[in-house]
CSV table of C-alpha atoms and ligand atoms in Angstrom, one decimal:
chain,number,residue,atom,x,y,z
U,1,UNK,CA,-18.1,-17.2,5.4
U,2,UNK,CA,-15.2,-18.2,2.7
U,3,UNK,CA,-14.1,-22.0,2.1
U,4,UNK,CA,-10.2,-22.1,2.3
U,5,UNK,CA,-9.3,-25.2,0.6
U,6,UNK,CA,-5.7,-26.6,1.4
U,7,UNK,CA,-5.4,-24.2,4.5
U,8,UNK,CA,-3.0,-25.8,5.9
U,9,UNK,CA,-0.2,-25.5,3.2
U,10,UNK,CA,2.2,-23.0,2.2
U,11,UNK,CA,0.4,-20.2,0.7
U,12,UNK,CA,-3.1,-21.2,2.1
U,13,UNK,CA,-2.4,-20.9,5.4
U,14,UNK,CA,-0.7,-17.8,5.0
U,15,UNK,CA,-4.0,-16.8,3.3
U,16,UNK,CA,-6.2,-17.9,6.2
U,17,UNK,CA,-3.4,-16.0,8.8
U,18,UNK,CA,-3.4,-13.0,7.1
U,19,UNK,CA,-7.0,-13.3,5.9
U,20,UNK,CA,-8.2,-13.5,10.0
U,21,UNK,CA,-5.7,-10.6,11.1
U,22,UNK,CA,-8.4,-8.1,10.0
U,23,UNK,CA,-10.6,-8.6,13.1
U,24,UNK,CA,-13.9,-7.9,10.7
U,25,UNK,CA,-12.9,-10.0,8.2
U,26,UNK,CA,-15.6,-13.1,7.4
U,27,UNK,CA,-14.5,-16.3,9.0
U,28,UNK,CA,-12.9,-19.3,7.2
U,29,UNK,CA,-13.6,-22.8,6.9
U,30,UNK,CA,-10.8,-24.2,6.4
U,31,UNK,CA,-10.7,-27.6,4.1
U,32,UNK,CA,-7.5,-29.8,3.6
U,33,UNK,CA,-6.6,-33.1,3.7
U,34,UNK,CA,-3.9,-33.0,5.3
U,35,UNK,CA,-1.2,-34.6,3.0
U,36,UNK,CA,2.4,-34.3,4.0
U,37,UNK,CA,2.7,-30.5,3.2
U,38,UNK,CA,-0.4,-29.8,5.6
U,39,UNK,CA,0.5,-28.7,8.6
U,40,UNK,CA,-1.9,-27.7,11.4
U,41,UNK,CA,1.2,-26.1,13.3
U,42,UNK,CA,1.0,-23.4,10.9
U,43,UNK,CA,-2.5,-22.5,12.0
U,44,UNK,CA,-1.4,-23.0,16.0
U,45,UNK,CA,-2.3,-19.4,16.7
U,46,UNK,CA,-5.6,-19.5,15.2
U,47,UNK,CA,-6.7,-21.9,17.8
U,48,UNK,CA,-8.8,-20.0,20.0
U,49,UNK,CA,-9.8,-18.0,17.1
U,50,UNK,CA,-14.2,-19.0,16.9
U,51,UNK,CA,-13.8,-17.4,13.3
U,52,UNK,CA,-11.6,-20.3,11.9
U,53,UNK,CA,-13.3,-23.9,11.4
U,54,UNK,CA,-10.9,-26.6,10.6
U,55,UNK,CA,-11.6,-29.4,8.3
U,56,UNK,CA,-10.4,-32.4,8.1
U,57,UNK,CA,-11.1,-33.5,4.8
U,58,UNK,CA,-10.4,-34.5,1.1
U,59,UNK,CA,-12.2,-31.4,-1.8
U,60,UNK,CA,-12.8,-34.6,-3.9
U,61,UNK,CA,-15.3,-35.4,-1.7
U,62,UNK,CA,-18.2,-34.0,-3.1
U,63,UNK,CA,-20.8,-34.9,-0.4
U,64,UNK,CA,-18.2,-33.4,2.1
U,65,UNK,CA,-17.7,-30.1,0.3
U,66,UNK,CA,-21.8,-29.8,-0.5
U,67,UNK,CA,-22.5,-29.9,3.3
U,68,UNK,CA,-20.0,-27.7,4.2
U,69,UNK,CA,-20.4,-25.1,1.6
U,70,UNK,CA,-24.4,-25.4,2.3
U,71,UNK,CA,-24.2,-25.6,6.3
U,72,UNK,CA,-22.4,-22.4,6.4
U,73,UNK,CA,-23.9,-20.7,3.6
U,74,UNK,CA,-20.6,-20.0,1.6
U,75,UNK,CA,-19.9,-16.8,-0.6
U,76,UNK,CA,-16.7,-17.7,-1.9
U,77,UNK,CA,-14.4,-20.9,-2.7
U,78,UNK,CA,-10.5,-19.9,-3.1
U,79,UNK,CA,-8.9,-23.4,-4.0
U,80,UNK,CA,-5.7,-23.4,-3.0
U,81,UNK,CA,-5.9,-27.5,-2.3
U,82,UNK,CA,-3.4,-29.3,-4.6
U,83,UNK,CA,0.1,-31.0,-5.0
U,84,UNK,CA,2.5,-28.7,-5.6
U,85,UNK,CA,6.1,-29.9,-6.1
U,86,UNK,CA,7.8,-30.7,-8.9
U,87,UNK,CA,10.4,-33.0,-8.5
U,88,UNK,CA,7.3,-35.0,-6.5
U,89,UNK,CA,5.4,-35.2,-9.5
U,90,UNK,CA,8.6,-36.7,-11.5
U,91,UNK,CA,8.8,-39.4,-9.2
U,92,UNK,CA,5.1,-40.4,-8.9
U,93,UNK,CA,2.8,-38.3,-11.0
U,94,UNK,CA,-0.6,-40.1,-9.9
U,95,UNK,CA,-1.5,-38.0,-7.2
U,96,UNK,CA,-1.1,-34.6,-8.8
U,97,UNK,CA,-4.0,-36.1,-11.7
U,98,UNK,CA,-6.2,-37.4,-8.8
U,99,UNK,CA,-6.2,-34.6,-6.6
U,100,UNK,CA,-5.4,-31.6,-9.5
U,101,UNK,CA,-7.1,-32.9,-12.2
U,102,UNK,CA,-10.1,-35.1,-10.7
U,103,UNK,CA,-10.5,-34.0,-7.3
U,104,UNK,CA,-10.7,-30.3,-8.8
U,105,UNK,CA,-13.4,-31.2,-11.0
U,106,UNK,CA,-15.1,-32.6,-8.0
U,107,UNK,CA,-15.0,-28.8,-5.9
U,108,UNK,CA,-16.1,-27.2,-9.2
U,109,UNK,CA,-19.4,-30.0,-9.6
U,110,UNK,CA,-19.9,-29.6,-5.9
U,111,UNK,CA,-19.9,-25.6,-6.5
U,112,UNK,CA,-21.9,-25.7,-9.1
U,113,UNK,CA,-24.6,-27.9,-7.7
U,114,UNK,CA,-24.7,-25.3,-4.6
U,115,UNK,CA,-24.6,-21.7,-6.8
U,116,UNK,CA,-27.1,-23.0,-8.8
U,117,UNK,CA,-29.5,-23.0,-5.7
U,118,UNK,CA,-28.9,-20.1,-4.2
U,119,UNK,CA,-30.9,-16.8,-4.6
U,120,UNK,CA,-30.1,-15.0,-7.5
U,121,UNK,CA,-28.5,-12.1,-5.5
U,122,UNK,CA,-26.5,-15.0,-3.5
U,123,UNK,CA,-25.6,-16.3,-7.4
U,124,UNK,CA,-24.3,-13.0,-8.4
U,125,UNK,CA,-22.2,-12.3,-5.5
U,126,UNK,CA,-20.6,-15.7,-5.6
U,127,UNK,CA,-17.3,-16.2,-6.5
U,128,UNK,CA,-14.8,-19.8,-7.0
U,129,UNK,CA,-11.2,-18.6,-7.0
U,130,UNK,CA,-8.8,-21.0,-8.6
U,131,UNK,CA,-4.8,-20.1,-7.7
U,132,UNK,CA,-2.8,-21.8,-10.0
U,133,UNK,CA,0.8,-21.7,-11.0
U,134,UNK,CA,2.9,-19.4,-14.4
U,135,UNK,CA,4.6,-22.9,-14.9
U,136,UNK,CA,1.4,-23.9,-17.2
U,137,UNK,CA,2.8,-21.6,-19.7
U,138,UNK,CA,5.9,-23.7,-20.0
U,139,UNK,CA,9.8,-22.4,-20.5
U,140,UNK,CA,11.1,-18.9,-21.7
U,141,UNK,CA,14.3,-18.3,-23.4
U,142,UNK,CA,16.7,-15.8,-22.0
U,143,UNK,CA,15.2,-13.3,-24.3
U,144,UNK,CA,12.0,-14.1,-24.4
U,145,UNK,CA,9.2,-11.6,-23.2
U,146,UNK,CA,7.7,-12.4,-19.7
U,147,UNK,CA,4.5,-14.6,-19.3
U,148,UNK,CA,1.5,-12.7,-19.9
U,149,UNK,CA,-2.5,-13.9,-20.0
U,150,UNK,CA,-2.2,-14.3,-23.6
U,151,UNK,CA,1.3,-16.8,-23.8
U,152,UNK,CA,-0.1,-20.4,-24.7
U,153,UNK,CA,-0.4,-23.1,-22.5
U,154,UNK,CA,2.8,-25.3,-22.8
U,155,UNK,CA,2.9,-27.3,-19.3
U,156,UNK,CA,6.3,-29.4,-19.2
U,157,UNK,CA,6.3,-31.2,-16.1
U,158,UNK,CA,3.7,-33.5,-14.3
U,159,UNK,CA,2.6,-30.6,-12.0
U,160,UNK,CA,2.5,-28.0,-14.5
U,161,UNK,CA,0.0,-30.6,-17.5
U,162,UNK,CA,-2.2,-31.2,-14.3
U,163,UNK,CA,-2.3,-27.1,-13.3
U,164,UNK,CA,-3.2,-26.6,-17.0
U,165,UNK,CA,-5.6,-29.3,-16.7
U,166,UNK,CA,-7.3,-27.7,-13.9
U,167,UNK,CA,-7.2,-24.2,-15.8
U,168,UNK,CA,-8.9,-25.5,-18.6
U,169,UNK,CA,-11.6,-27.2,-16.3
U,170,UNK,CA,-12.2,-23.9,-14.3
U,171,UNK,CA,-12.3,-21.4,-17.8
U,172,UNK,CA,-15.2,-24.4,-19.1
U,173,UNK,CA,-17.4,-24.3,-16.1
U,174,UNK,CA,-17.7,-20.4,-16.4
U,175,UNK,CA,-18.2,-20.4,-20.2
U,176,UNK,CA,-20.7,-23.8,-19.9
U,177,UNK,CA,-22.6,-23.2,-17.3
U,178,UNK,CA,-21.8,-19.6,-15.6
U,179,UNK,CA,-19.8,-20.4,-12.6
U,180,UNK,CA,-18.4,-17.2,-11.4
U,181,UNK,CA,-14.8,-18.4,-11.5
U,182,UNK,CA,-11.5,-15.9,-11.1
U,183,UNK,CA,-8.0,-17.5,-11.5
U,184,UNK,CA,-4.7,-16.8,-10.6
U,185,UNK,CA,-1.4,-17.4,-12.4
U,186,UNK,CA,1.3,-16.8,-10.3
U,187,UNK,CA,5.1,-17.2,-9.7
U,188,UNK,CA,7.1,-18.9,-7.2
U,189,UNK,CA,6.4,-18.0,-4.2
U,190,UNK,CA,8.5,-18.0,-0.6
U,191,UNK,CA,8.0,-16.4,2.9
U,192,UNK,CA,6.7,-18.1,6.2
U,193,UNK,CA,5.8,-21.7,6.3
U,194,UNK,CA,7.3,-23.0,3.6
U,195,UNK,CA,7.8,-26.8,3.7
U,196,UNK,CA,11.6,-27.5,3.1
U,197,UNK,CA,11.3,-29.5,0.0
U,198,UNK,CA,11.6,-26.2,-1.9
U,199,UNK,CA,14.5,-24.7,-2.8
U,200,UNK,CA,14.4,-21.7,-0.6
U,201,UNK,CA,13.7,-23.3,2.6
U,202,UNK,CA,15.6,-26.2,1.9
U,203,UNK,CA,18.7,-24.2,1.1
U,204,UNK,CA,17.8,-22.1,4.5
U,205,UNK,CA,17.3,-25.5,6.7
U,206,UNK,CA,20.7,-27.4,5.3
U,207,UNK,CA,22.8,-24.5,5.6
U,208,UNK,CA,21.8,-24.4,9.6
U,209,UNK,CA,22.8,-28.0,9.6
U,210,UNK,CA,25.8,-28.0,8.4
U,211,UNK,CA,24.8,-30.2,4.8
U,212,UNK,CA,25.2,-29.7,1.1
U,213,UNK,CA,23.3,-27.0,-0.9
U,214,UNK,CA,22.1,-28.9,-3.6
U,215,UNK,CA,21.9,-27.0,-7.3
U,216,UNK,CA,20.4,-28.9,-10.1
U,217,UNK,CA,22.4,-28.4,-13.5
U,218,UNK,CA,24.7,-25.3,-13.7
U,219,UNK,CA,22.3,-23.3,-11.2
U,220,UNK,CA,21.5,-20.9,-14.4
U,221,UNK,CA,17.5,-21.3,-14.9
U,222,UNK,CA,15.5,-18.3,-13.8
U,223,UNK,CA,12.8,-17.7,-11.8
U,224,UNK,CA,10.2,-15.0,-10.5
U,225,UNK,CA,10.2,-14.8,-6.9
U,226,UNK,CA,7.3,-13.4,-5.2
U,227,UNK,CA,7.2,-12.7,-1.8
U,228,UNK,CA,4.4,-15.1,0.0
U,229,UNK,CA,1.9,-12.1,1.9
U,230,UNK,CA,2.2,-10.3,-1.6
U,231,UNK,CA,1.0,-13.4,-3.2
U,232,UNK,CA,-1.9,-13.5,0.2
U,233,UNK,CA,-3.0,-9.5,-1.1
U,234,UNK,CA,-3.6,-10.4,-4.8
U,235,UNK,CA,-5.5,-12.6,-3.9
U,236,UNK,CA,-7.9,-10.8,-1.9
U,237,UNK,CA,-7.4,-7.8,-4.6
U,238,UNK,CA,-8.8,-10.5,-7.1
U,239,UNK,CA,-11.3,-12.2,-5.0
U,240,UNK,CA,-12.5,-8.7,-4.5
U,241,UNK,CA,-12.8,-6.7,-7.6
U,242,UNK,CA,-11.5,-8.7,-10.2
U,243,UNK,CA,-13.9,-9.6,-13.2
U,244,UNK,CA,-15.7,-13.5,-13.3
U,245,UNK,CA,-14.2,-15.5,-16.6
U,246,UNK,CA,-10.8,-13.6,-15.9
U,247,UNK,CA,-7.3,-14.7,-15.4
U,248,UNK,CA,-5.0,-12.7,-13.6
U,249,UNK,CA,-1.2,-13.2,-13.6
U,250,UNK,CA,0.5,-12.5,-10.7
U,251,UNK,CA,4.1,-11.8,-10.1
U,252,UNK,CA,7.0,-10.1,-8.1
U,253,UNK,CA,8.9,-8.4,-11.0
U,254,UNK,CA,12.3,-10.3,-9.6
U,255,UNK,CA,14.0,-12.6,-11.7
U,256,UNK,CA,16.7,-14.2,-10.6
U,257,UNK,CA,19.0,-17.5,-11.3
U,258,UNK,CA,19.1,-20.2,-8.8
U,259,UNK,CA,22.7,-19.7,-8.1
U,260,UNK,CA,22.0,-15.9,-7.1
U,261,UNK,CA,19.2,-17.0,-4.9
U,262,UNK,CA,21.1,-19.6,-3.4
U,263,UNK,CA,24.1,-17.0,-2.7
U,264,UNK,CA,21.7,-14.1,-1.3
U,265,UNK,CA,20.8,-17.0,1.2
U,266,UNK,CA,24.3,-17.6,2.0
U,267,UNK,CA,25.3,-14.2,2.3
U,268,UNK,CA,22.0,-13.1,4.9
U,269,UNK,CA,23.2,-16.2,7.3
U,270,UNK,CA,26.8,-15.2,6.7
U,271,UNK,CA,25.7,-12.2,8.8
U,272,UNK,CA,22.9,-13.1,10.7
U,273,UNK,CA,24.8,-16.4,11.7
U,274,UNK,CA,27.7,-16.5,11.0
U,275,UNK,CA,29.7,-20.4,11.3
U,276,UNK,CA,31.6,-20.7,14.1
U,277,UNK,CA,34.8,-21.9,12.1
U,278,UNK,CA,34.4,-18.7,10.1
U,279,UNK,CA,33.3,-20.2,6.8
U,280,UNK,CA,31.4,-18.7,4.2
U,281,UNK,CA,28.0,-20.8,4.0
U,282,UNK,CA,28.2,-20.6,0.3
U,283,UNK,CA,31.3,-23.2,0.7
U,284,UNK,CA,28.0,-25.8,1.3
U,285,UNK,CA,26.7,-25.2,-2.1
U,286,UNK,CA,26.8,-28.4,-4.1
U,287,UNK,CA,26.1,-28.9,-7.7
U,288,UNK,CA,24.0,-32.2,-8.4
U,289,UNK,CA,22.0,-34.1,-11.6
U,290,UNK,CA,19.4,-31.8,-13.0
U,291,UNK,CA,15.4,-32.6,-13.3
U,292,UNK,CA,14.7,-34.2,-15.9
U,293,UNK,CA,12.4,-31.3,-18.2
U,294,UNK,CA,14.1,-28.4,-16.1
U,295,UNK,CA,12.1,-25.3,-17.3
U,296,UNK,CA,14.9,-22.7,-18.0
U,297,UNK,CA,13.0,-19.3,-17.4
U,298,UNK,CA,9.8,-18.3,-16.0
U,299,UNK,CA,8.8,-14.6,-15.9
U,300,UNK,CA,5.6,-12.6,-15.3
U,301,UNK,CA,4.2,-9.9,-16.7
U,302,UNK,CA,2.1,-8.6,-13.8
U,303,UNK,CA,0.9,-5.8,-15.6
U,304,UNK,CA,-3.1,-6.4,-16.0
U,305,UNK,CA,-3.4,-7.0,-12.8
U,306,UNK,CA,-1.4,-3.7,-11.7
U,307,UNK,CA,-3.9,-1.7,-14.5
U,308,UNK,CA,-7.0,-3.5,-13.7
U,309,UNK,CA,-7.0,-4.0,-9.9
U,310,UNK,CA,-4.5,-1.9,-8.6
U,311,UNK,CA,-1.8,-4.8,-6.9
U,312,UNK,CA,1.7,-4.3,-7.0
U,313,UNK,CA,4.0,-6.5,-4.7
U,314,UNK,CA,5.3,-4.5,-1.7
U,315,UNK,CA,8.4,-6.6,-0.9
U,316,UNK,CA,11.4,-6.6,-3.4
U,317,UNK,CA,13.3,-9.9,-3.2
U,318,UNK,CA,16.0,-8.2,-1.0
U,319,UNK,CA,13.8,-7.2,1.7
U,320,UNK,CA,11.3,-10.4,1.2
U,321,UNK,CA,14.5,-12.9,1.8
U,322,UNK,CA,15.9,-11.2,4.1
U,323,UNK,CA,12.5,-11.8,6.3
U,324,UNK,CA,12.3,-15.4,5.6
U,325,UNK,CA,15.7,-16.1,6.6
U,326,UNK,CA,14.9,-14.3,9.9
U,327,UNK,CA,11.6,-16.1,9.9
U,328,UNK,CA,13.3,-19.3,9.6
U,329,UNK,CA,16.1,-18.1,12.4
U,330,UNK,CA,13.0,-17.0,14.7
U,331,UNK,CA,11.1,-20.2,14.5
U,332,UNK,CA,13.0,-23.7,15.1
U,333,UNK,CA,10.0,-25.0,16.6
U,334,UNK,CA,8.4,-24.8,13.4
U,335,UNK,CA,11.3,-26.6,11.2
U,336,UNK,CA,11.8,-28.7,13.3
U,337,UNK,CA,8.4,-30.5,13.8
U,338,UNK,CA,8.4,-30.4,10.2
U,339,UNK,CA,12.2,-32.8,10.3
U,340,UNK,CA,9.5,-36.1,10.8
U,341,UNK,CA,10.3,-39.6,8.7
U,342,UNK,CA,8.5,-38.9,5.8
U,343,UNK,CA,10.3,-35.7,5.2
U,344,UNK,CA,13.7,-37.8,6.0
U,345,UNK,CA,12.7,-40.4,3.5
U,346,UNK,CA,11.8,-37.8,0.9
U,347,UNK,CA,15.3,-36.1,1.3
U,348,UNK,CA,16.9,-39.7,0.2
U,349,UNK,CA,14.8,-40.2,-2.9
U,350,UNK,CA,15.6,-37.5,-4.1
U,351,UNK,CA,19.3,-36.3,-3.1
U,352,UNK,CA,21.1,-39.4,-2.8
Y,401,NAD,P1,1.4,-26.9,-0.5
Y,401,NAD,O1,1.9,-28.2,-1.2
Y,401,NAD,O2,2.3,-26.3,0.5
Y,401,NAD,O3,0.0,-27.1,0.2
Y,401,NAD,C1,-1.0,-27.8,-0.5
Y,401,NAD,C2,-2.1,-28.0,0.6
Y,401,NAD,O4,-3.2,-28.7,0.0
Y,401,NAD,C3,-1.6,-29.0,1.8
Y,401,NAD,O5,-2.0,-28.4,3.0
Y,401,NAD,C4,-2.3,-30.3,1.5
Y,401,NAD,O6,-2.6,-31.0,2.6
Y,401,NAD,C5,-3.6,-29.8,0.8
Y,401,NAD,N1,-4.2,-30.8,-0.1
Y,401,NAD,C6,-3.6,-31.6,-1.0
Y,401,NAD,N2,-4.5,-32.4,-1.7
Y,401,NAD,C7,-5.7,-32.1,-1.1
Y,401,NAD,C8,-7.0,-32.6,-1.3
Y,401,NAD,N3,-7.3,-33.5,-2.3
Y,401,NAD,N4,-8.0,-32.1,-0.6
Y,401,NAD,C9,-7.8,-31.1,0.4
Y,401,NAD,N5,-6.6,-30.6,0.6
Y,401,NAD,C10,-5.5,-31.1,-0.1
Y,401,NAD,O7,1.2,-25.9,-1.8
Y,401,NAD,P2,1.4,-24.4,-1.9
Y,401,NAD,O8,2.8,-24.1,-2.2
Y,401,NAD,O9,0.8,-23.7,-0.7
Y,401,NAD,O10,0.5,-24.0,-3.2
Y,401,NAD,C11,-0.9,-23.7,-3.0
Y,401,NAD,C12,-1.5,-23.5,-4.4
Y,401,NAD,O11,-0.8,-22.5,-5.1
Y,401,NAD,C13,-1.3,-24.8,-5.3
Y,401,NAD,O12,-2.5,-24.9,-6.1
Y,401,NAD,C14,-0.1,-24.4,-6.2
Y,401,NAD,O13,-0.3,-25.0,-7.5
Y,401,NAD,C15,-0.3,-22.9,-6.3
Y,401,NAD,N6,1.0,-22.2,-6.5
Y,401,NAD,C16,2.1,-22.4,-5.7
Y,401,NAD,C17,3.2,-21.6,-5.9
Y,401,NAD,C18,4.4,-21.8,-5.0
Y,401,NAD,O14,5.5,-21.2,-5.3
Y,401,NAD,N7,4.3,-22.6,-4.0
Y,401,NAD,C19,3.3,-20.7,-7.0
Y,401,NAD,C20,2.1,-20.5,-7.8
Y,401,NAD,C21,1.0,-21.2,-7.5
Y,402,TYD,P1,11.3,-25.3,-6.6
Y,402,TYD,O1,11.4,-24.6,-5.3
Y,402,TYD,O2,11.1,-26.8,-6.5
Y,402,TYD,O3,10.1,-24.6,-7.4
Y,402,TYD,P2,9.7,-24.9,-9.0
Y,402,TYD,O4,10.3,-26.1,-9.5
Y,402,TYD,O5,8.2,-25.0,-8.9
Y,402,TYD,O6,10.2,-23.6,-9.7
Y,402,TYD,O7,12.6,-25.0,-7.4
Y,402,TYD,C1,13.0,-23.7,-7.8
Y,402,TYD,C2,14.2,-23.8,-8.6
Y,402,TYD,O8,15.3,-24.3,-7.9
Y,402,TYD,C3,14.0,-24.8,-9.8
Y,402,TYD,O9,14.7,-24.3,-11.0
Y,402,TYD,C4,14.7,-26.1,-9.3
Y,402,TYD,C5,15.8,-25.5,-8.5
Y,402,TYD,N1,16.2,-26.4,-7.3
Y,402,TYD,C6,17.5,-26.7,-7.1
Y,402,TYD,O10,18.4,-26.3,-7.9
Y,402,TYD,N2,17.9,-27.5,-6.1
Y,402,TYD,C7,17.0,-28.1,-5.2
Y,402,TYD,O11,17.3,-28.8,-4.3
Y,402,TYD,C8,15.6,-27.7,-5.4
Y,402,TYD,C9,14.5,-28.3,-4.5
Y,402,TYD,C10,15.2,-26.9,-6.5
C-alpha cells in the first residue's frame, strides 16, 4: 500500500481519486488531519471503496505514522500534508512552521526509523515523495528565465521560507542517512476541489453570487497554471521512475496575469451562465490592497522532467478552465458544504 498524507485536500485528494480509478492500483491510506482545507466530501465516492483507509490523524505524530506505515507494510510516502495559502501564512504564520517545518521533520524521522528496518529489497524499493511548491525559488522579473532545478532558493512569503524549509530537510535526510526521497516543485495548480480561498475558485464561487472579484494590486503578477490531474500524473511519473536525491520541477507551460485569468473566468460563465440582467461578469471585478511581499512572476521550466521521465501536461489552460468552471457549475453540493463559518469568517479577515 502507499501513505497519502493530506488526502483530503486539494491536490491530495485528487491524487488518491485518480490514484484508485485504476482498479489494480495499490490501495491508499489516507492520512490528514483534517484542518479547514480537509474535506472528507471530496473522497465521498470512495466510500465503499475497501482499497481506501481513511485516517484521522496529525503526520507530526510520530507514534501514529510508525504504526501505520508498519501495520500496513508501506512502500511509498507522498506528503502532500501541509498549509498551503498564502495570504493565511501572512496573517498567522505559526502553523505553516509547526506543521511544514516541524511536523515534516516528524514523517521524515518516523520514515526513517521504519526504512531502516525493512529488508534490504523492501529498502531499495522504498520511496518518500515530497510535493512542494516553485514559490521557494522566490520572484521572477518579466524577463527573467523560467524557474529551473538549478534557480536558488529565495522563499518570500511565510509559506514559501517554510516549503524551502521542508526542501532542505527532505534533500539532508537522503544525503545523511539515505532515505530514498523524490521531490516535486510545482506551479499553481487548479481543477476539482479546490477550496475557494484561492483565486480561481474564489473568483468562480463570487461571480455565481453576485459579489466583487477581488484583484490584489494592478492584477499584473504572473503565474504558471497547471491543470490539477496533470499535476496527479507527474506525480505518479515521479513516484515511478524518477531517480532518489532528485528534484523534479513541474509545470503547465501557461503563464498568465491574474487579470487574464480572472477575465477567461468571466468570459466561460458569460456563456455558460450568462446573468439574467445581461451583464458581463467581468463588471464584478474589483481591484483591492495588495499582499504584502506579492511575488511578481513565477514560471517553470518543466523541461527535465519532460527529458527524463517523459511528463508533459495534457490540458492547456483553455481547455483545463474551461473544465473547472463546468466542474464548479456541475457540483453546488460541493461549494456549498464548503460555505461553513469558518470559511465566512476567513472571507472577512481578509477582504474587508
Ligand atoms: P490544501 O491546503 O488544499 O490541503 C492540505 C491538506 O493537508 C488538508 O487536507 C489538511 O487537512 C491536511 N493537513 C494540514 N496539516 C496537516 C498535518 N499536520 N497532518 C496531516 N494533514 C494535514 O493544499 P493543496 O493545495 O492540496 O497542496 C498540497 C501540497 O501541494 C502542499 O504541500 C502544497 O505546498 C503543495 N503545492 C500546492 C500547489 C497549489 O497550487 N495548490 C502548488 C504547488 C505545490
Ligand atoms: P493564490 O491562488 O492565493 O495562489 P498563490 O499566492 O500561491 O500564487 O493567488 C494566485 C494569484 O492571485 C496571486 O498573485 C494572488 C492573486 N489573488 C488575487 O489577486 N485576489 C485574490 O482574492 C486572491 C485569493 C489571489
Amino acid at each position: 500500500m502507499i501513505l497519502v498524507t493530506g488526502g483530503a485536500g486539494f491536490i491530495g485528494g485528487n491524487f488518491v481519486l485518480d490514484w484508485l480509478a485504476n482498479p489494480s492500483a495499490e490501495g491508499v491510506v489516507n492520512l490528514d488531519k483534517l484542518t479547514y482545507a480537509g474535506n472528507l466530501a471530496t473522497l465521498q465516492s470512495l466510500e465503499k471503496d475497501a482499497r481506501h483507509i481513511f485516517v484521522h490523524g496529525d503526520i507530526a505524530d510520530c507514534n501514529l505514522v510508525l504504526s501505520l506505515l508498519n501495520k500496513y507494510q508501506i512502500r511509498a510516502i507522498i506528503n502532500f500534508a501541509a498549509e498551503s495559502h498564502v495570504d493565511r501564512s501572512i496573517h498567522g504564520p505559526a502553523d505553516f512552521i509547526q506543521t511544514n517545518v516541524l511536523a515534516t521533520f516528524n514523517l521524515l524521522e518516523a520514515s526513517r526509523t521504519y526504512w531502516s528496518e525493512l529488508a534490504q529489497k523492501n529498502q531499495q524499493n522504498f520511496r518518500f515523495l515530497h510535493v512542494s511548491t516553485d514559490e521557494v525559488y522566490g520572484s521572477l522579473s518579466s524577463t527573467a528565465r523560467p524557474f529551473s532545478e538549478k534557480n536558488p532558493y529565495e522563499p518570500n512569503s511565510p509559506y514559501s521560507a517554510s516549503k524551502a524549509a521542508s526542501d532542505h530537510l527532505v534533500r539532508a535526510w537522503y544525503h545523511t542517512y539515505g532515505l530514498p526521497v523524490l521531490t516535486t516543485n510545482c506551479s499553481n495548480n487548479y481543477g476539482p476541489y479546490h477550496f475557494p480561498e484561492k483565486l480561481i475558485p474564489l473568483v468562480i464561487m463570487n461571480a455565481l453570487a453576485g459579489k466583487s472579484l477581488p484583484i490584489y494590486g494592478d492584477g499584473q503578477q504572473i503565474r504558471d497554471w497547471l491543470y490539477v490531474k496533470d499535476h496527479c500524473a507527474a506525480i505518479r511519473r515521479v513516484l515511478e521512475n524518477g531517480k532518489t536525491g532528485e528534484v523534479y520541477n513541474v509545470g503547465g507551460w501557461n503563464e498568465k496575469s491574474n487579470l487574464d485569468v480572472v477575465n477567461t473566468i468571466c468570459s466561460i460563465l458569460d456563456e455558460l451562465r450568462p446573468k439574467t440582467d445581461g451583464a458581463p461578469y467581468a463588471a464584478q471585478i474589483t481591484y483591492v490592497k495588495d499582499r504584502p511581499g506579492h511575488d511578481r512572476r513565477y514560471a517553470i521550466d518543466a523541461r527535465k522532467i519532460e527529458q527524463d521521465l517523459g511528463w508533459r501536461p495534457s490540458e492547456s489552460f483553455e481547455t483545463g478552465i474551461r473544465k473547472t468552471v463546468q466542474w464548479y457549475l456541475d457540483n453546488q453540493d460541493w461549494t456549498e458544504g464548503v460555505l461553513s463559518g469558518a470559511y465566512r469568517d476567513w472571507l472577512k479577515k481578509q477582504y474587508s
